[in-house]
PDB file of C-alpha atoms and ligand atoms in Angstrom:
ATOM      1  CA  UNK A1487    -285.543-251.383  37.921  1.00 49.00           C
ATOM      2  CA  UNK A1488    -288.961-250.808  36.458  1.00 67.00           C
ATOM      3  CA  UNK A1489    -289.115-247.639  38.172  1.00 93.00           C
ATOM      4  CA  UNK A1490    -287.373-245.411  35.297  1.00 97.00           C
ATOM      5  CA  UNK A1491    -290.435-245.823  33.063  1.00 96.00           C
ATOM      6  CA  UNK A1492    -292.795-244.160  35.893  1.00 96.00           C
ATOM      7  CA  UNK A1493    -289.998-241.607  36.424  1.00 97.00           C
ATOM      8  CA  UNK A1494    -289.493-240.982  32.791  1.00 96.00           C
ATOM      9  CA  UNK A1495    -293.734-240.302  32.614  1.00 96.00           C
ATOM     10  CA  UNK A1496    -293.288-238.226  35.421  1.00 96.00           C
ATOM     11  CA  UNK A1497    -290.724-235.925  33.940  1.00 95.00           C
ATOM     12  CA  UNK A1498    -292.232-235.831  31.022  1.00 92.00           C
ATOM     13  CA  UNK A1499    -295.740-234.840  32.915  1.00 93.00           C
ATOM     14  CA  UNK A1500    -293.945-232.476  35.181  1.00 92.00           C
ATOM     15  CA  UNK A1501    -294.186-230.393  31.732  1.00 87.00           C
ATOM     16  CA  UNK A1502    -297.711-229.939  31.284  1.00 88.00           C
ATOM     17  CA  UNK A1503    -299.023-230.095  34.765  1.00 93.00           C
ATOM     18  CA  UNK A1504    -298.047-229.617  38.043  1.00 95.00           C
ATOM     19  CA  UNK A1505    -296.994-233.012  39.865  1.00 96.00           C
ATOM     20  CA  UNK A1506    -297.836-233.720  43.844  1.00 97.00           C
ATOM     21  CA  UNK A1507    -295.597-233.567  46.411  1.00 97.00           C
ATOM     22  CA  UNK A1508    -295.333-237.634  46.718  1.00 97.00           C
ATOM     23  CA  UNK A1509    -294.024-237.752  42.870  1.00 97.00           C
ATOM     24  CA  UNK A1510    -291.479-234.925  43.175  1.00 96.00           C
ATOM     25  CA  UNK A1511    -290.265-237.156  46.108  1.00 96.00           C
ATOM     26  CA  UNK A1512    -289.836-240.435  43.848  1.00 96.00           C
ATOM     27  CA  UNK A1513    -288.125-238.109  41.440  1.00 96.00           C
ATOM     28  CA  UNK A1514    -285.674-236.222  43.507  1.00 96.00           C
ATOM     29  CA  UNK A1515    -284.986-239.890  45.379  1.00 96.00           C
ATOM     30  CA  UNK A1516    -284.294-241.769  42.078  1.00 97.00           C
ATOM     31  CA  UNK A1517    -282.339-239.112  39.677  1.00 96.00           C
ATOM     32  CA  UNK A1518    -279.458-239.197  41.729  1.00 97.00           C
ATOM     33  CA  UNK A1519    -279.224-242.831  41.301  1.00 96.00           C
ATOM     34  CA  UNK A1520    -280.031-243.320  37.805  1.00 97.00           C
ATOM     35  CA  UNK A1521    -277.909-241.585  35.258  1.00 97.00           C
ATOM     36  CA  UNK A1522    -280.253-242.637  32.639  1.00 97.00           C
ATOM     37  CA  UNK A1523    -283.097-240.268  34.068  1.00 97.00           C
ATOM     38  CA  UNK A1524    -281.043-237.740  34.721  1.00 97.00           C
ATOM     39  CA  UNK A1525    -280.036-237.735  30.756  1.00 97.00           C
ATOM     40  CA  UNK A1526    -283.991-237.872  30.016  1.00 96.00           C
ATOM     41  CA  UNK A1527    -284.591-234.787  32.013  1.00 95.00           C
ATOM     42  CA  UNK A1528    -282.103-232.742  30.447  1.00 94.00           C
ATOM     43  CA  UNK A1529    -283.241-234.274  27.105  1.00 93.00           C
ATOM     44  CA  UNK A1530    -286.935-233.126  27.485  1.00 92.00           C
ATOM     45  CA  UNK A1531    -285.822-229.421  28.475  1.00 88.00           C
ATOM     46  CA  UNK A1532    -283.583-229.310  25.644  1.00 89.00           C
ATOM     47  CA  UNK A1533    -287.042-230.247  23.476  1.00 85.00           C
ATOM     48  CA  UNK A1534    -289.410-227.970  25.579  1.00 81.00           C
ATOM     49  CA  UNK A1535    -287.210-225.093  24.274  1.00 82.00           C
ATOM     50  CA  UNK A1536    -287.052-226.015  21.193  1.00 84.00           C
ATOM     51  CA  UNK A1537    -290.867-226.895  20.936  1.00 79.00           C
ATOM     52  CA  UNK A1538    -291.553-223.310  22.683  1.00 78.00           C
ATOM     53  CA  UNK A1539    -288.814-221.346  20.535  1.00 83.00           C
ATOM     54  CA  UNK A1540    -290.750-223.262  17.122  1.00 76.00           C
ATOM     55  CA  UNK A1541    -294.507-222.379  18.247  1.00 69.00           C
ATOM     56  CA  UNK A1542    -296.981-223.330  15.962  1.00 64.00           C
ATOM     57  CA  UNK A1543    -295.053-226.171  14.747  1.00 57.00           C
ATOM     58  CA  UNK A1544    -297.253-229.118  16.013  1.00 56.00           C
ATOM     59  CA  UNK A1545    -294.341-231.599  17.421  1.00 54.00           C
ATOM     60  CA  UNK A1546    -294.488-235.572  17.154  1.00 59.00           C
ATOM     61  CA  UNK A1547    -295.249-237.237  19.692  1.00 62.00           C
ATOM     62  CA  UNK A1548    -292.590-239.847  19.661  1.00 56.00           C
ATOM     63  CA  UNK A1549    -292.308-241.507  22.591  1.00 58.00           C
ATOM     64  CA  UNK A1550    -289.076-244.064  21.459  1.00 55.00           C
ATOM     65  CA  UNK A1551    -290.432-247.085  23.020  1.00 54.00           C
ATOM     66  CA  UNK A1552    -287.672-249.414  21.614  1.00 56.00           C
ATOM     67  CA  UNK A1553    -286.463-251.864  24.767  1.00 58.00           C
TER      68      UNK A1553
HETATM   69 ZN1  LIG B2237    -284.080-244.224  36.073  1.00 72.73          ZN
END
């Protein structure tokens, strides 16, 4: 499934800008099937809150690429 990496960039995009209707769709189809999405999504909220309660602090951009 290669899809999880466009997912993942979605989710991740979903952040900083609003995401069409056609991408929401792929999203809301594949997170029910994929546990390991669903576990990114709640990961990036976790750091969203944690980047928003620390403003000022300039966060890494680590995107863990390690297949
Ligand atoms: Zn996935």
């Amino acid at each position: 499934m290669g899809k999880c990496k466009n997912i993942t960039r979605l989710l991740s995009d979903a952040l900083d800008r609003p995401l069409k209707t056609g991408e929401w769709v792929a999203i809301r189809l594949h997170l029910p099937t994929c546990s390991g999405c669903r576990n990114y999504r709640k990961q990036i909220r976790l750091l969203r809150v944690a980047a928003r309660s620390m403003s000022g602090i300039a966060t890494p951009d680590s995107t863990g690429s390690d297949d």
